[in-house]
PDB file of C-alpha atoms in Angstrom:
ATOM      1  CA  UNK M   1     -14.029  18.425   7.073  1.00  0.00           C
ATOM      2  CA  UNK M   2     -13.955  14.391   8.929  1.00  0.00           C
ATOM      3  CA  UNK M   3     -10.224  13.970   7.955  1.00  0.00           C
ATOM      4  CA  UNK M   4      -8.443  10.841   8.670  1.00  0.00           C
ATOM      5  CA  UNK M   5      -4.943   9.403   7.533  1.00  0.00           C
ATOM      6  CA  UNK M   6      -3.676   6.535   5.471  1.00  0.00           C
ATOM      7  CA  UNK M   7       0.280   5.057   5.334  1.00  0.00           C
ATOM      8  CA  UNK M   8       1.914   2.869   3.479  1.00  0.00           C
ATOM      9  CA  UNK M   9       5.594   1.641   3.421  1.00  0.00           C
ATOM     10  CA  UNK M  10       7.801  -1.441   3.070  1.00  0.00           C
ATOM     11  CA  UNK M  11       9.853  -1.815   6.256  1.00  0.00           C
ATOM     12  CA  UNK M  12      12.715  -3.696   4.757  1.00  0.00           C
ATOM     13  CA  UNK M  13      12.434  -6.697   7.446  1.00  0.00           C
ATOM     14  CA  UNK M  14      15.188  -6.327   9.919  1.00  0.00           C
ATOM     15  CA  UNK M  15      17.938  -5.772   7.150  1.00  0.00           C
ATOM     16  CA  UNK M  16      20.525  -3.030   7.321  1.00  0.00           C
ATOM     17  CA  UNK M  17      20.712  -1.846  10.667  1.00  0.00           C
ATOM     18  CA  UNK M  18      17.454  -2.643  12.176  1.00  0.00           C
ATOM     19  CA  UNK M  19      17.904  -1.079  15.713  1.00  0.00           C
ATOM     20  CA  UNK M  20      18.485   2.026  14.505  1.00  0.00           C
ATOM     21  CA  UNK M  21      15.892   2.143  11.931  1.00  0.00           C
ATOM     22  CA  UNK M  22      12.991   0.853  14.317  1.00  0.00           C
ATOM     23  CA  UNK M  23      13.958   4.127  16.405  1.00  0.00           C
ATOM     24  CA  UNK M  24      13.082   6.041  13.520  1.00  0.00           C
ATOM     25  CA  UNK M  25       9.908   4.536  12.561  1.00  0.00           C
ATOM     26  CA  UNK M  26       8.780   4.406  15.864  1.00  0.00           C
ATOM     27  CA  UNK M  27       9.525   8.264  16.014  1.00  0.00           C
ATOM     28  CA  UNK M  28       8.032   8.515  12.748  1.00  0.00           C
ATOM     29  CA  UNK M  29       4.400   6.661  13.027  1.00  0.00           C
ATOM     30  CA  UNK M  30       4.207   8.442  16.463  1.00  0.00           C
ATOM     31  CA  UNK M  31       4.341  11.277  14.509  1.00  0.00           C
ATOM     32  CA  UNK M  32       1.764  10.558  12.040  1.00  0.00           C
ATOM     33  CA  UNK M  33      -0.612   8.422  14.291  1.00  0.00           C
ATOM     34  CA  UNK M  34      -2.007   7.124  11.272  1.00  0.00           C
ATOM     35  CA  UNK M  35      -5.721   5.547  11.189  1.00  0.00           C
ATOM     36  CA  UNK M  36      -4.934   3.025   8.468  1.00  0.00           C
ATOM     37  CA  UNK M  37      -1.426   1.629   7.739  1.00  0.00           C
ATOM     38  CA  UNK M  38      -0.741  -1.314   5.220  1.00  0.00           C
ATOM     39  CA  UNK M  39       2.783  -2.648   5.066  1.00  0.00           C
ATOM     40  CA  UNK M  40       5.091  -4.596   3.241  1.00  0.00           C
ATOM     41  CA  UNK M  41       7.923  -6.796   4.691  1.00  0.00           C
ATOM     42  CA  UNK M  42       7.224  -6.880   8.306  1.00  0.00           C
ATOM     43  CA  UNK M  43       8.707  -9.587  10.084  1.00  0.00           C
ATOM     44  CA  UNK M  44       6.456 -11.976  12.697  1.00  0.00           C
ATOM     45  CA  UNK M  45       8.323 -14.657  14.173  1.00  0.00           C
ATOM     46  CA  UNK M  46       9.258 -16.502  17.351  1.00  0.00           C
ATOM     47  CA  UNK M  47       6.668 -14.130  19.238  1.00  0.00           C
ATOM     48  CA  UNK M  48       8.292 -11.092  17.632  1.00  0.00           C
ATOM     49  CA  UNK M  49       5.597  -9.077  15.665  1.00  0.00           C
ATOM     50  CA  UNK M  50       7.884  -6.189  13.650  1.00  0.00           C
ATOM     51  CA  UNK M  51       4.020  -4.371  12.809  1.00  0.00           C
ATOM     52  CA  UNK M  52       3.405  -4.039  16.519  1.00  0.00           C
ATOM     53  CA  UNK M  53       5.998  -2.982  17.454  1.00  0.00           C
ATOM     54  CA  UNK M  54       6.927  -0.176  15.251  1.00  0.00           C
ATOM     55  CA  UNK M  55       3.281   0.781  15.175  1.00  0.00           C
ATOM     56  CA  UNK M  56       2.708   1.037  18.845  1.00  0.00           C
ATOM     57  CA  UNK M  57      -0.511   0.017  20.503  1.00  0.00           C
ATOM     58  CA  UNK M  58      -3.941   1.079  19.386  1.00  0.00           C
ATOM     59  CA  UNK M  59      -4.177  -1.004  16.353  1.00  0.00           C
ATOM     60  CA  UNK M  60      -6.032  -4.095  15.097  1.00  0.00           C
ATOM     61  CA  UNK M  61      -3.802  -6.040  13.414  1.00  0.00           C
ATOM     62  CA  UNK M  62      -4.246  -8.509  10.031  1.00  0.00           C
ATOM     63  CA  UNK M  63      -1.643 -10.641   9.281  1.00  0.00           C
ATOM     64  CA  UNK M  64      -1.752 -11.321   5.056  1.00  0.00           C
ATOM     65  CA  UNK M  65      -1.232 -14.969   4.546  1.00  0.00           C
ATOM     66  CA  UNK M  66       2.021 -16.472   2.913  1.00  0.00           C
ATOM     67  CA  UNK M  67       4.749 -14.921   4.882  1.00  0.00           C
ATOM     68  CA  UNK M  68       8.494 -17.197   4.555  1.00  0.00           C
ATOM     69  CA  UNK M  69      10.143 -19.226   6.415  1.00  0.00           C
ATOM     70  CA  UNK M  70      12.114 -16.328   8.224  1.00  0.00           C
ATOM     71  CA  UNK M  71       8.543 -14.786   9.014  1.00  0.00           C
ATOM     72  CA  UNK M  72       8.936 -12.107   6.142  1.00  0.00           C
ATOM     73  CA  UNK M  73       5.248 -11.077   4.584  1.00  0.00           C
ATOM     74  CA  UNK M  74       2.490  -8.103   5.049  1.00  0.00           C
ATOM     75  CA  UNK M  75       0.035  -6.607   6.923  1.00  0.00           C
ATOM     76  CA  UNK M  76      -2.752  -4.459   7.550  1.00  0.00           C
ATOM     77  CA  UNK M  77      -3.521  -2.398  10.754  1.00  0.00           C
ATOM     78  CA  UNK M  78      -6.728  -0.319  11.663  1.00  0.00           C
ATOM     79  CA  UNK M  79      -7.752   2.127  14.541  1.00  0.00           C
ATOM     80  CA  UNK M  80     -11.207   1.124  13.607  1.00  0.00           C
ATOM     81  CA  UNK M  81     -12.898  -2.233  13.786  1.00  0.00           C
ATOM     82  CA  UNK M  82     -12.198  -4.791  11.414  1.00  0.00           C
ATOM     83  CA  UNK M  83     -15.586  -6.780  10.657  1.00  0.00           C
ATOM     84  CA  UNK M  84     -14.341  -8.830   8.038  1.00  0.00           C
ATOM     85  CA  UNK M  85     -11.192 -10.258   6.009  1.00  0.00           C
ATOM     86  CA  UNK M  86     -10.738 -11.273   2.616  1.00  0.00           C
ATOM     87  CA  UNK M  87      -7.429 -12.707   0.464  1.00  0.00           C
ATOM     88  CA  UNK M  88      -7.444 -13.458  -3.093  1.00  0.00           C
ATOM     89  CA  UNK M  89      -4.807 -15.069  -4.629  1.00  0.00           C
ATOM     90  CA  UNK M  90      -2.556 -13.542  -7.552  1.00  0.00           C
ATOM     91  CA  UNK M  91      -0.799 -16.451  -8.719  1.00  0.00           C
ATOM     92  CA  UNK M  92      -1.736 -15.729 -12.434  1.00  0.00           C
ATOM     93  CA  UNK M  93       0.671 -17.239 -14.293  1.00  0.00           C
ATOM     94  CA  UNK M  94       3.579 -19.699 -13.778  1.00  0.00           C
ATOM     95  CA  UNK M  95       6.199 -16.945 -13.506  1.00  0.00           C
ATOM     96  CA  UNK M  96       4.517 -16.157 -10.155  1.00  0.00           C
ATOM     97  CA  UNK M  97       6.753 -17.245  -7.603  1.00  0.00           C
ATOM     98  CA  UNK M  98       4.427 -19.519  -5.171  1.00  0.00           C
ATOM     99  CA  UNK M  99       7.118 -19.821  -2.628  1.00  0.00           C
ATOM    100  CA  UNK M 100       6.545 -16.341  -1.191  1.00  0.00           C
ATOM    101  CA  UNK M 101       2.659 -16.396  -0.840  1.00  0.00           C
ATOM    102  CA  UNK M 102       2.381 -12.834   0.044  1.00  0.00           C
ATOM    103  CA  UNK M 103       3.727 -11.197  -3.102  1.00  0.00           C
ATOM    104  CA  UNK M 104       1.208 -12.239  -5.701  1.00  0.00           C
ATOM    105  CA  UNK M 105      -1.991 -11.075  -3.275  1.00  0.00           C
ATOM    106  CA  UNK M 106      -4.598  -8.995  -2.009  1.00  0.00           C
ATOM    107  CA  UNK M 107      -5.814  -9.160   1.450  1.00  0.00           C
ATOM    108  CA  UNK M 108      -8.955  -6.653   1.912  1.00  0.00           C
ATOM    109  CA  UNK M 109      -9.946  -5.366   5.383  1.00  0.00           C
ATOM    110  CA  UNK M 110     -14.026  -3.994   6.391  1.00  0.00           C
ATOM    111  CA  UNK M 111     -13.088  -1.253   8.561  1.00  0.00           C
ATOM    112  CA  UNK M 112     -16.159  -0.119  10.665  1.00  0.00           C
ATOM    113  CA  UNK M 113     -14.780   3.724  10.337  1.00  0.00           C
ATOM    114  CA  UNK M 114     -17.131   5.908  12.078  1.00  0.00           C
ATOM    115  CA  UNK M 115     -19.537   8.739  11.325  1.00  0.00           C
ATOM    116  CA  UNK M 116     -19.264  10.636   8.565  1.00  0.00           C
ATOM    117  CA  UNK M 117     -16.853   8.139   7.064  1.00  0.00           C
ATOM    118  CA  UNK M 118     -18.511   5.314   7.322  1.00  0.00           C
ATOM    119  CA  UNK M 119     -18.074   1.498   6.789  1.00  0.00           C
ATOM    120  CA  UNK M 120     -14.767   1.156   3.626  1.00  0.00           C
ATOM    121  CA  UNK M 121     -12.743  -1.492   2.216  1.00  0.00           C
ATOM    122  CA  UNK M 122      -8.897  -0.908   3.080  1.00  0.00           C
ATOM    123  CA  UNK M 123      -6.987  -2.942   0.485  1.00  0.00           C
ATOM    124  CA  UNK M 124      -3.443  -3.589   0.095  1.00  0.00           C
ATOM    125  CA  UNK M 125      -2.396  -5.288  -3.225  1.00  0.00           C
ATOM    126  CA  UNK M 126       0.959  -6.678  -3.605  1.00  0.00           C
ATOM    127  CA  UNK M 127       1.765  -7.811  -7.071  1.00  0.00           C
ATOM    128  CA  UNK M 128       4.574  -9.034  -8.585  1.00  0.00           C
ATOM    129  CA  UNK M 129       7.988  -6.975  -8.188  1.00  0.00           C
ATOM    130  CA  UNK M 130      10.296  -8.680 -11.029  1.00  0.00           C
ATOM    131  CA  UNK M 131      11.701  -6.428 -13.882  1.00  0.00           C
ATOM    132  CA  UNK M 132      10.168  -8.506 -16.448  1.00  0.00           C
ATOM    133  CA  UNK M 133       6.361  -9.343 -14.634  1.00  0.00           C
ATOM    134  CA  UNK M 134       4.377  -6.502 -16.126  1.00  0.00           C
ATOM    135  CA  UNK M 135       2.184  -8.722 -17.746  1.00  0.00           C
ATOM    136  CA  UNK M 136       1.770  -9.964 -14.388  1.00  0.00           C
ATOM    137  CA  UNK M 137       1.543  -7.399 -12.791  1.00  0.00           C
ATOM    138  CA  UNK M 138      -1.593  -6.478 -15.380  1.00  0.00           C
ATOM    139  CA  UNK M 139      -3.332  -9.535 -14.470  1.00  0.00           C
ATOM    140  CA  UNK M 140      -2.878  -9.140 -10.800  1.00  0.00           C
ATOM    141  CA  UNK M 141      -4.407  -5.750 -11.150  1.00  0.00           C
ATOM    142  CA  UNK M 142      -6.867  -6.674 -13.273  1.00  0.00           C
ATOM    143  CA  UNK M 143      -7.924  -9.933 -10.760  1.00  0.00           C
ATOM    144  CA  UNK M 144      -7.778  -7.806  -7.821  1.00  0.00           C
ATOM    145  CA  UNK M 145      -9.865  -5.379  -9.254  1.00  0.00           C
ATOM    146  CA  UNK M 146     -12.660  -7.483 -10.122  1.00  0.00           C
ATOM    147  CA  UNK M 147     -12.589  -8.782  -6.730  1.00  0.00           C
ATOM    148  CA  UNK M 148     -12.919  -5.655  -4.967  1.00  0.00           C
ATOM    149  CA  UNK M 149     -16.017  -4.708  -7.480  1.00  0.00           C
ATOM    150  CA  UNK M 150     -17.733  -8.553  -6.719  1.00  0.00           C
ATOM    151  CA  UNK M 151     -17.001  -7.611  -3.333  1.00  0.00           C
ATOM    152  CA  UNK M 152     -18.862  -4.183  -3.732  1.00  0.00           C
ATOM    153  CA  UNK M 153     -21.647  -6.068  -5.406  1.00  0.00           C
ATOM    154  CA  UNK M 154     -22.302  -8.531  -2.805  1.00  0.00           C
ATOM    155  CA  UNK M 155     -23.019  -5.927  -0.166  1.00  0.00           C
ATOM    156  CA  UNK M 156     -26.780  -4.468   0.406  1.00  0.00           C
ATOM    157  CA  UNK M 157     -25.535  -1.884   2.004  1.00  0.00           C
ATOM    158  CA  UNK M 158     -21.695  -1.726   0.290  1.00  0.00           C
ATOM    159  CA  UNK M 159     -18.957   0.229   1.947  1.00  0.00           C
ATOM    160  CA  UNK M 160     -18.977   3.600   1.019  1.00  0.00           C
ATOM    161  CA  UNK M 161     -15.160   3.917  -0.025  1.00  0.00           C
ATOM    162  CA  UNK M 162     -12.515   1.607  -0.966  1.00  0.00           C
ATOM    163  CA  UNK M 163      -9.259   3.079  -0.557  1.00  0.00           C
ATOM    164  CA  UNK M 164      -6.330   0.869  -2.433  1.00  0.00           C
ATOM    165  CA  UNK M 165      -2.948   0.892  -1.427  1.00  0.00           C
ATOM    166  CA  UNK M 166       0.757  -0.640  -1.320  1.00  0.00           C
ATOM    167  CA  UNK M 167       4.239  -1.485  -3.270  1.00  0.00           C
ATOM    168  CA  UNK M 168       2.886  -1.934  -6.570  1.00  0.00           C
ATOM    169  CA  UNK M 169       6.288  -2.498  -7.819  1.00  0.00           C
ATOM    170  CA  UNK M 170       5.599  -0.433 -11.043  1.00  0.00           C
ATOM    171  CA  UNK M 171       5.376   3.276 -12.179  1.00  0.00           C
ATOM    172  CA  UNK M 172       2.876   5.713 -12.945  1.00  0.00           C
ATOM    173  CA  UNK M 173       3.269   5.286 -16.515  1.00  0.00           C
ATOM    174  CA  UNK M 174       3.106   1.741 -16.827  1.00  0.00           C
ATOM    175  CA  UNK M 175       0.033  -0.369 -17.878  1.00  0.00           C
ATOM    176  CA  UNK M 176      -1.024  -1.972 -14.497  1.00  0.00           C
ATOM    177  CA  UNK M 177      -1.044   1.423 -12.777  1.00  0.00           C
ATOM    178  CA  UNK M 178      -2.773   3.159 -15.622  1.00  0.00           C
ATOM    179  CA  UNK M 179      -4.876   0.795 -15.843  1.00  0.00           C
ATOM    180  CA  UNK M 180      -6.108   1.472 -11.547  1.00  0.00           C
ATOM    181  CA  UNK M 181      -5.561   4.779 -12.638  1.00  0.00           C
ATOM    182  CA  UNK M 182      -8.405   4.841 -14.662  1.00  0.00           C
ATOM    183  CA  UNK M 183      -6.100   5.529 -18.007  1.00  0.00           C
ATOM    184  CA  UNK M 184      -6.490   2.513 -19.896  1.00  0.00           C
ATOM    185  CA  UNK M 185      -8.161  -0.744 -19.404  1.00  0.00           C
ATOM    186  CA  UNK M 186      -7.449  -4.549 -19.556  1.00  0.00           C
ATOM    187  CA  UNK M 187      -9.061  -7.702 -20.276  1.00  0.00           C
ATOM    188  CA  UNK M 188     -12.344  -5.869 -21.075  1.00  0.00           C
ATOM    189  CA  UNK M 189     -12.005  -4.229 -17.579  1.00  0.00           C
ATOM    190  CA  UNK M 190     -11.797  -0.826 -16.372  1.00  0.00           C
ATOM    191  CA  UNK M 191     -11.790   0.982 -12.928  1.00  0.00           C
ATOM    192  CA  UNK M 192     -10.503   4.371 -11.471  1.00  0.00           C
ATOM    193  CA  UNK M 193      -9.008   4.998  -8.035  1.00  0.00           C
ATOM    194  CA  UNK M 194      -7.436   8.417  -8.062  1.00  0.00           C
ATOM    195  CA  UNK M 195      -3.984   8.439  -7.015  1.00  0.00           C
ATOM    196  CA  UNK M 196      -3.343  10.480  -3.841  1.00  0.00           C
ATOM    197  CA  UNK M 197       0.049  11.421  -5.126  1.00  0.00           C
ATOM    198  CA  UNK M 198      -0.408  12.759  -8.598  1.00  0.00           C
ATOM    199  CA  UNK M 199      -3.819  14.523  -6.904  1.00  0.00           C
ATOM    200  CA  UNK M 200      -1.683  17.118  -5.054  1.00  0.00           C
ATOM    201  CA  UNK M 201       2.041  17.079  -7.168  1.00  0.00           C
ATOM    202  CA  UNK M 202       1.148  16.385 -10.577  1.00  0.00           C
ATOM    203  CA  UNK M 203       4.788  17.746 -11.556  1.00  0.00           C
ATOM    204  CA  UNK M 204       6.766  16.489  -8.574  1.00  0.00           C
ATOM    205  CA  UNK M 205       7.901  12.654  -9.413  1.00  0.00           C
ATOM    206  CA  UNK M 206       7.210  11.342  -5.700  1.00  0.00           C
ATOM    207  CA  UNK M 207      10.303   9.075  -5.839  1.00  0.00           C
ATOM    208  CA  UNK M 208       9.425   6.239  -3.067  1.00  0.00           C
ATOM    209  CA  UNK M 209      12.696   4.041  -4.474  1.00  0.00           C
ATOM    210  CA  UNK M 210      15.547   5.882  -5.494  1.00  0.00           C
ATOM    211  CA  UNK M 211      19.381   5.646  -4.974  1.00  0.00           C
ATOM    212  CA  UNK M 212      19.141   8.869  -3.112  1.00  0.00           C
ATOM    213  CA  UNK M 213      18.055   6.494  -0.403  1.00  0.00           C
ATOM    214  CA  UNK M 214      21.821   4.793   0.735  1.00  0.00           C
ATOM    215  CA  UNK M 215      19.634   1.602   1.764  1.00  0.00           C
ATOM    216  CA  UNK M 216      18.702   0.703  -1.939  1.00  0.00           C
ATOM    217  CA  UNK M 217      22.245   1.190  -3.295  1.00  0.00           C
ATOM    218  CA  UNK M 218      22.965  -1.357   0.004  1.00  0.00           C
ATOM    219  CA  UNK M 219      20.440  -3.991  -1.802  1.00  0.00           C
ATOM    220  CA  UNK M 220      20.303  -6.490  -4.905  1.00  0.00           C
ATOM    221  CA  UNK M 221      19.135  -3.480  -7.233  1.00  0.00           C
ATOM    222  CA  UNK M 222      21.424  -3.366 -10.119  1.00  0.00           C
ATOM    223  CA  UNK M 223      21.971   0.232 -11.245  1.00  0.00           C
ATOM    224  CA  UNK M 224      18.746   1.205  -9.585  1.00  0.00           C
ATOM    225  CA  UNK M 225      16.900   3.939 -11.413  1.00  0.00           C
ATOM    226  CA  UNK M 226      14.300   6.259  -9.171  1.00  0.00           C
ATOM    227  CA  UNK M 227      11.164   5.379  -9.400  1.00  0.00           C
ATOM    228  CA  UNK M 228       7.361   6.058  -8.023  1.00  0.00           C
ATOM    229  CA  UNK M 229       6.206   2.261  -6.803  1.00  0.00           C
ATOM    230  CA  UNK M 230       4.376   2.900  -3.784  1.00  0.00           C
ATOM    231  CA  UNK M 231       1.057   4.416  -3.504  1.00  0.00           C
ATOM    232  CA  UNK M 232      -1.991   5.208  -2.073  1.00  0.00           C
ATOM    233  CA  UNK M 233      -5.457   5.509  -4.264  1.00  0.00           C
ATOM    234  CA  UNK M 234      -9.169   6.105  -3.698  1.00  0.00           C
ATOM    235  CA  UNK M 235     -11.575   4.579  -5.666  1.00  0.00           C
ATOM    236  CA  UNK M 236     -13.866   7.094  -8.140  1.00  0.00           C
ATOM    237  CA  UNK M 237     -17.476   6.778  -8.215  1.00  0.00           C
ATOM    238  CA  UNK M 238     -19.665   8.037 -11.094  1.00  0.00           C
ATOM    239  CA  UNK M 239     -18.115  11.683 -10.348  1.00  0.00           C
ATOM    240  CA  UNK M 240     -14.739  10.974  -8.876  1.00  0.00           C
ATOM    241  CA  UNK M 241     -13.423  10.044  -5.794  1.00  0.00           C
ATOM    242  CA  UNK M 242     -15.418   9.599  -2.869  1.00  0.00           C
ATOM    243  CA  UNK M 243     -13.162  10.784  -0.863  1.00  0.00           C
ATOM    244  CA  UNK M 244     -11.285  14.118  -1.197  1.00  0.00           C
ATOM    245  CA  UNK M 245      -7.296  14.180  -1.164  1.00  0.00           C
ATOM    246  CA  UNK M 246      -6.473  16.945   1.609  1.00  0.00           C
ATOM    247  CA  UNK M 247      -2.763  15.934   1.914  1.00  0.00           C
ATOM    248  CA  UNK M 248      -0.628  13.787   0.876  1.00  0.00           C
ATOM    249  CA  UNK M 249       4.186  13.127   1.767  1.00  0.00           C
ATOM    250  CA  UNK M 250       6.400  10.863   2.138  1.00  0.00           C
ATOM    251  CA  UNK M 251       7.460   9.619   5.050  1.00  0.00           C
ATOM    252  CA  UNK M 252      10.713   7.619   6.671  1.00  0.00           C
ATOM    253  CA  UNK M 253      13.402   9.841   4.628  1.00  0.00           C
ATOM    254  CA  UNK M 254      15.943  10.177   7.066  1.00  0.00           C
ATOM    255  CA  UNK M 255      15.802  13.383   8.131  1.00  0.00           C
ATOM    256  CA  UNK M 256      17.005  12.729  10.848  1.00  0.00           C
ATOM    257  CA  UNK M 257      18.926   9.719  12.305  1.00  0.00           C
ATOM    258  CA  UNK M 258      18.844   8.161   8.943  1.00  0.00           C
ATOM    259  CA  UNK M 259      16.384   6.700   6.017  1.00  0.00           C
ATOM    260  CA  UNK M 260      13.750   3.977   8.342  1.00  0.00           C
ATOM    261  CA  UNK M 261      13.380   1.233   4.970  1.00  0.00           C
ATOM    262  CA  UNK M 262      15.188   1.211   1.879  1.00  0.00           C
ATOM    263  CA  UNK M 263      11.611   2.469   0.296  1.00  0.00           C
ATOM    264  CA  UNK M 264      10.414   5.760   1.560  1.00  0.00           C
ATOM    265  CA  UNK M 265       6.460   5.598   2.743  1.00  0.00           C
ATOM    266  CA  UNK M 266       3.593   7.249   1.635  1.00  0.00           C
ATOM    267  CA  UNK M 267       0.868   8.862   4.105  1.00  0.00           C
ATOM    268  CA  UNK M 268      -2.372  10.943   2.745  1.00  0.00           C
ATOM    269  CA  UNK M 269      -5.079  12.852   4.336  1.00  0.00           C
ATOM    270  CA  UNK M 270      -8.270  11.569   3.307  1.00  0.00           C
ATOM    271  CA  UNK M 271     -11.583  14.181   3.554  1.00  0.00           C
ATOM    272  CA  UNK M 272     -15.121  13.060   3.453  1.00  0.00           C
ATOM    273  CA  UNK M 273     -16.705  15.124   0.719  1.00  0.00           C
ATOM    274  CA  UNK M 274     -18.444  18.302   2.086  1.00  0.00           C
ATOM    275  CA  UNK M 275     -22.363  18.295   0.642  1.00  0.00           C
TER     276      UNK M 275
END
C-alpha cells in the first residue's frame, strides 16, 4: 500500500518553557517526517516563523489568516504542492470572538499529492473552544462542511480525498463531532469523515488534553477534565472512507525531556485503498 502521514497538534505558542519544548518537537517531527501537518497556535512574528522552525525544511507553508497582535494563529504545511487556498469564515453568531480571527475558521489547502494518491483537500477547522459554544461549535461544523462539499462540487475533476483535521475543542460524544462523524446531522445537513482515532482504538479514550499533561494544570483550565479534542478524519464516500486508516498515536507526550504543548498531537497513517 501508497502510505503517507498526517499530524496535528497545538504548539502552545512560546508559553511554558519554550526552549526546551522546541527541542522536543523538533526531535519529535524529525521523527515522524510527516507529509501533512496542520497546527494550532504557532507563533509568526518579527521574522520568527514558530511552524518553520519546529517543522524543519521541506515544507510549503500556509499561514491561516487572523493571527493576534503577538503573532499567535494557525497553519498548514505540505510536502506536496499547494495549488490553491481557501478560508471561510466561522463567525456564526455574536458569541464568536472576532478579535482572534483564526479561531472561528477553516482554511483548506489543494495538495497536488502524487500517484496513487492523487490531488486532496487538507483542511484544518478551528471552531470555537469556549465551555459554553457548542451551539457554535455546531454551526461552525455545519458551515465548514458545506463549504468543503461546494468546494467538491465546483471541481470537474474534484480531489479525490478530503482529509479534515485540528483542535475541535469538543469530544467524541458531543453534537458537532457526531455530527462530522457521520452520527447525527444538523441544519438539514449530514456528512461522514471517519475518525482516524476511534478507527483503530474504539475502547482506548485517546486523551489529547488531560491533566496528566503538567502543562494544562500550568494553564487557565479550571479543574480540567481529560478529554479527546484533537483529531484527524477522512471523509467517507458512498462506501466509506476513501482512504484506509493504517495507523494512527499520539505524539509530543514527554517521553522524554518533557510534554512539547500542553495538548498532545495526533499523527495517522493514511493508505490508498488497494483495488
Amino acid at each position: 500500500m501508497d502510505v503517507f502521514r498526517v499530524a496535528t497538534l497545538n504548539l502552545f505558542g512560546r508559553h511554558a518553557g519554550w526552549p526546551r519544548r522546541r527541542d522536543v518537537l523538533r526531535a519529535e517531527f524529525l521523527r515522524l517526517s510527516p507529509d501533512l501537518v496542520a497546527l494550532q497556535e504557532t507563533v509568526e512574528i518579527d521574522g520568527y516563523d514558530q511552524a518553520a522552525d519546529v517543522l524543519g525544511e521541506g515544507y510549503h507553508h500556509v499561514r491561516q489568516p487572523g493571527a493576534t497582535a503577538d503573532g499567535c494563529g494557525a497553519g498548514l504545511a505540505s510536502r506536496w504542492p499547494i495549488d490553491a487556498t481557501y478560508h471561510v469564515d466561522l463567525h456564526v453568531t455574536d458569541r464568536v470572538d472576532p478579535a482572534v480571527g483564526w479561531i472561528g475558521a477553516v482554511t483548506v489547502i489543494e495538495v497536488a499529492a502524487p500517484e496513487p494518491i492523487g490531488p486532496l483537500f487538507f483542511v484544518h477547522h478551528k471552531p470555537s473552544w469556549e465551555f459554553g459554544l457548542e451551539r457554535e461549535r455546531e454551526l461552525q461544523a455545519v458551515t465548514a462542511a458545506r463549504a468543503i462539499e461546494d468546494l467538491a462540487a465546483e471541481r470537474a475533476e474534484a480531489p479525490r480525498h478530503v482529509i479534515l483535521v485540528g483542535d475541535f475543542d469538543a469530544t467524541p460524544d458531543s453534537a458537532s463531532v457526531r455530527f462530522w462523524t457521520g452520527r447525527q446531522s444538523l441544519d438539514g445537513t449530514s456528512v461522514c469523515y471517519r475518525d482516524a482515532w476511534e478507527s483503530l482504538h474504539p475502547v482506548d479514550p485517546g486523551y489529547t488534553f488531560t491533566p496528566r499533561n503538567r502543562l494544562v494544570l500550568a494553564g487557565d483550565m479550571a479543574q480540567p477534565l481529560p478529554r479527546r479534542i484533537d483529531y484527524i478524519m477522512v471523509r467517507c464516500g458512498r462506501h466509506g472512507p476513501t482512504l484506509t486508516v493504517a495507523a494512527c498515536s499520539l505524539f509530543a507526550l514527554g517521553d522524554s525531556g518533557g510534554p512539547g504543548s500542553d495538548h498532545y498531537g495526533v499523527v495517522a497513517e493514511l493508505a490508498v485503498r488497494e483495488g
